[in-house]
PDB file of C-alpha atoms in Angstrom:
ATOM      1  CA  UNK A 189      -5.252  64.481  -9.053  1.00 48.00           C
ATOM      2  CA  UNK A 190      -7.321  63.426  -5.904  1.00 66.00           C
ATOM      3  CA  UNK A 191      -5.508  62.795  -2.257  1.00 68.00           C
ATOM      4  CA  UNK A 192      -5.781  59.102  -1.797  1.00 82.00           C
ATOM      5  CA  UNK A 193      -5.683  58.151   1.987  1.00 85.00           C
ATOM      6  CA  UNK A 194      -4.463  54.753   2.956  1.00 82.00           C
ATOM      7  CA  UNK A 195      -4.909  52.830   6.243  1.00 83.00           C
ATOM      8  CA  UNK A 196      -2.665  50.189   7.465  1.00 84.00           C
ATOM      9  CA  UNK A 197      -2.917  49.163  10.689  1.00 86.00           C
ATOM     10  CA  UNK A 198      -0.733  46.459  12.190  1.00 87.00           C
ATOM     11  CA  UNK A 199      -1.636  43.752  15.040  1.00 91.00           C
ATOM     12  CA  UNK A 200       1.389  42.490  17.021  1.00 88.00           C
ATOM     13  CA  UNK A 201       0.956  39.254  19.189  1.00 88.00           C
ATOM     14  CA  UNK A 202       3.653  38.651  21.696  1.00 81.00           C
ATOM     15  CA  UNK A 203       3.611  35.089  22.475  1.00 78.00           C
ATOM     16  CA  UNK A 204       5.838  33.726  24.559  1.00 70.00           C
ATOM     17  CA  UNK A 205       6.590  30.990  22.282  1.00 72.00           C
ATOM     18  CA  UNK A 206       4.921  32.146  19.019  1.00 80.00           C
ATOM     19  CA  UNK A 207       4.820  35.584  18.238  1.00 84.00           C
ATOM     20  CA  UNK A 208       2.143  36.793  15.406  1.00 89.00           C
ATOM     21  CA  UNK A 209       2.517  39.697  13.121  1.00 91.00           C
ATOM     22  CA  UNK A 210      -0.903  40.728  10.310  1.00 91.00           C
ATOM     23  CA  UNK A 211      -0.848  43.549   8.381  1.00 88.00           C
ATOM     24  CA  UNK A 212      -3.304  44.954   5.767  1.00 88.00           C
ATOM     25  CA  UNK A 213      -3.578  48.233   3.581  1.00 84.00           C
ATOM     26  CA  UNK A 214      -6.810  49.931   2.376  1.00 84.00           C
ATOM     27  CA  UNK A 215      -8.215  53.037   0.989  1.00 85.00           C
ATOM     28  CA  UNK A 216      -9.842  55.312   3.317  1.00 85.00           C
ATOM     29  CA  UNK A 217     -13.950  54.938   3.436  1.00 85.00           C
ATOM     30  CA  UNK A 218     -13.859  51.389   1.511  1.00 85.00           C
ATOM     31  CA  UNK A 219     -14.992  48.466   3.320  1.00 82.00           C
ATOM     32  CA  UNK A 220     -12.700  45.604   4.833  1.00 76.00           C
ATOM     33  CA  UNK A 221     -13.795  43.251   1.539  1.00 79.00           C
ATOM     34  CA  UNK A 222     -11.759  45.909  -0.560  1.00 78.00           C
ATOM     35  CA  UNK A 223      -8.698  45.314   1.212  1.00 82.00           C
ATOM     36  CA  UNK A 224      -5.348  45.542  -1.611  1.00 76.00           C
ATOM     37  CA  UNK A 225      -2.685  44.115   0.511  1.00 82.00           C
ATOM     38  CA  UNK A 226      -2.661  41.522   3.539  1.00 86.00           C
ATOM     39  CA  UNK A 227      -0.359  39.344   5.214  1.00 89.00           C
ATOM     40  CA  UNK A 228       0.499  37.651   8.459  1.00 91.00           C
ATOM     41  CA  UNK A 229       3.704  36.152   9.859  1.00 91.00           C
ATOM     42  CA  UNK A 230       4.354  33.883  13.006  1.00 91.00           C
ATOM     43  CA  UNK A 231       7.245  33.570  13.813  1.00 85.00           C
ATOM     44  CA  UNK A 232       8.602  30.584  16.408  1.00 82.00           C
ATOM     45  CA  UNK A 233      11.845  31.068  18.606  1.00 75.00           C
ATOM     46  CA  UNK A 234      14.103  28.361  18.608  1.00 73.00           C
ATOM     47  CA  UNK A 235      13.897  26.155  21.986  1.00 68.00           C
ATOM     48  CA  UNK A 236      17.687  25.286  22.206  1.00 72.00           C
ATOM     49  CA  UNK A 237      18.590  28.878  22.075  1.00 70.00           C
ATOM     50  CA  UNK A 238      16.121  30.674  23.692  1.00 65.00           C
ATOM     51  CA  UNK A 239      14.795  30.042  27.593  1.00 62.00           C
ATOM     52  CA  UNK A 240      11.518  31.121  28.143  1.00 61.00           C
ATOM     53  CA  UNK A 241      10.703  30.689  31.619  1.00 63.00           C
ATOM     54  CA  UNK A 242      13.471  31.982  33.986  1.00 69.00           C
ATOM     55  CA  UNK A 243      13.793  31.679  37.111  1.00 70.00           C
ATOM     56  CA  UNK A 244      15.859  34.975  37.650  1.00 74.00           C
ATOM     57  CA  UNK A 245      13.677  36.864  34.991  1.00 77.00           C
ATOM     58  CA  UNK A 246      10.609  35.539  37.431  1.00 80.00           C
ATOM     59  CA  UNK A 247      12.135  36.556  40.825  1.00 84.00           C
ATOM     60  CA  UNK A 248      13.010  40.081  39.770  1.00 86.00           C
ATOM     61  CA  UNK A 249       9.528  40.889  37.797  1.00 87.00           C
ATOM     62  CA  UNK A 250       8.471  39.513  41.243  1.00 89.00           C
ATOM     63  CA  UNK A 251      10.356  41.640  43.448  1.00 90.00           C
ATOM     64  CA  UNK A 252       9.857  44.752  41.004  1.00 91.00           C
ATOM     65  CA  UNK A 253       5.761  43.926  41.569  1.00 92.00           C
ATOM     66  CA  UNK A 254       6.173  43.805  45.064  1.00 90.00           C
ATOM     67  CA  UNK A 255       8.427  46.761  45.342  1.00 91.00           C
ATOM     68  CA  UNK A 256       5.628  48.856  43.520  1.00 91.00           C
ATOM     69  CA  UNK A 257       2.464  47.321  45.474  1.00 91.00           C
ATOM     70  CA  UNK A 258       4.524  48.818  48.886  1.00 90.00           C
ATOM     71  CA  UNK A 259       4.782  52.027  47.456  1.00 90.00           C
ATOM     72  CA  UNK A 260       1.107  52.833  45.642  1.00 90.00           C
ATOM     73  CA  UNK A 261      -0.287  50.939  49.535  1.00 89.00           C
ATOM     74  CA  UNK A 262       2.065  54.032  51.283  1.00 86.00           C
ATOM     75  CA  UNK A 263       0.240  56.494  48.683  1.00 86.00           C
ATOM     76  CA  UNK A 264      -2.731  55.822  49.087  1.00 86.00           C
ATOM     77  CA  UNK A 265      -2.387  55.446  52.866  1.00 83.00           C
ATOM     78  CA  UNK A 266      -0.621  59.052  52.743  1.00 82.00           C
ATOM     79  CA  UNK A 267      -3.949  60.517  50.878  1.00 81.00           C
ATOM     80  CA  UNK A 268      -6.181  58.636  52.732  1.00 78.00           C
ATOM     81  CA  UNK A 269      -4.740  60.314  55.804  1.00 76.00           C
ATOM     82  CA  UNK A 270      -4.150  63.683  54.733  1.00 77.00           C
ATOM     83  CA  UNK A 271      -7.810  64.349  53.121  1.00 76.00           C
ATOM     84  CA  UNK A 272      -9.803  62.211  56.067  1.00 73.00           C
ATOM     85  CA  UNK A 273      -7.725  63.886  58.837  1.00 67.00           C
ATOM     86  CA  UNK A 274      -6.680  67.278  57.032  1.00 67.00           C
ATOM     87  CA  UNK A 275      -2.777  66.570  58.378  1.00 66.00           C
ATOM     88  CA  UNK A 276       0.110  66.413  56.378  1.00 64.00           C
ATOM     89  CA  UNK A 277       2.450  63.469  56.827  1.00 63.00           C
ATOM     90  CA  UNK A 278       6.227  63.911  57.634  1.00 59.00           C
ATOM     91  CA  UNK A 279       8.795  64.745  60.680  1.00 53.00           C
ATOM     92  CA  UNK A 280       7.980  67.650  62.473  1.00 53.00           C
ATOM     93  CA  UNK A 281       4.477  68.116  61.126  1.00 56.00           C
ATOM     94  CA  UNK A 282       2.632  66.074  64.300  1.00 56.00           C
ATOM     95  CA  UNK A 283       0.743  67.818  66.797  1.00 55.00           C
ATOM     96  CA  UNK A 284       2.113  66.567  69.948  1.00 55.00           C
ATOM     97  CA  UNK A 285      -0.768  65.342  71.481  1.00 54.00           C
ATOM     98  CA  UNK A 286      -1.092  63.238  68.474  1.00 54.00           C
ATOM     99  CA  UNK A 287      -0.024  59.442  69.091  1.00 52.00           C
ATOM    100  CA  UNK A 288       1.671  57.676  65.900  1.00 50.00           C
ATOM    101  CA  UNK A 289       1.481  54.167  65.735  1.00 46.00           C
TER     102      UNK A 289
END
């Protein structure tokens, strides 16, 4: 009996009001025309239970953004420095004649 390999790869479309869901399974090395099973699915969230623009969901994805722009801007100042200038940041590593500003 030969091995038959199957492929099924899935697509997933997160919508914020509709989100889409197509499937399909083939045998390995046949074309897409050969295809034995298909189907798709949207499915629509109800508006009377569901909000989908927040205003606290907005503010915190917000603050979380700008929380993580600060700290990659310190990182790459910190490597900027240390390879241009060959000095390692933190206390106590400053040559005093060194002015910090």
């Amino acid at each position: 009996m030969e091995n038959e390999t199957y492929i099924s790869p899935i697509a997933i479309d997160l919508g914020a009001a509709h989100t889409g869901v197509y499937s399909l399974i083939y045998k390995a090395g046949s074309t897409l025309a050969d295809v034995e099973e298909k189907s798709g699915v949207v499915y629509e969230l109800d508006p009377q239970n569901n909000t989908l623009l927040m205003v606290s969901r907005r503010q915190k994805r917000h603050q979380r953004r700008n929380l993580d722009r600060r700290q990659m801007a310190k990182r790459l100042f910190r490597l900027i420095w240390e390879k241009t200038f060959w000095f390692a940041m933190g206390r106590g590593r400053c040559p005093k004649h060194w002015i910090l500003v």
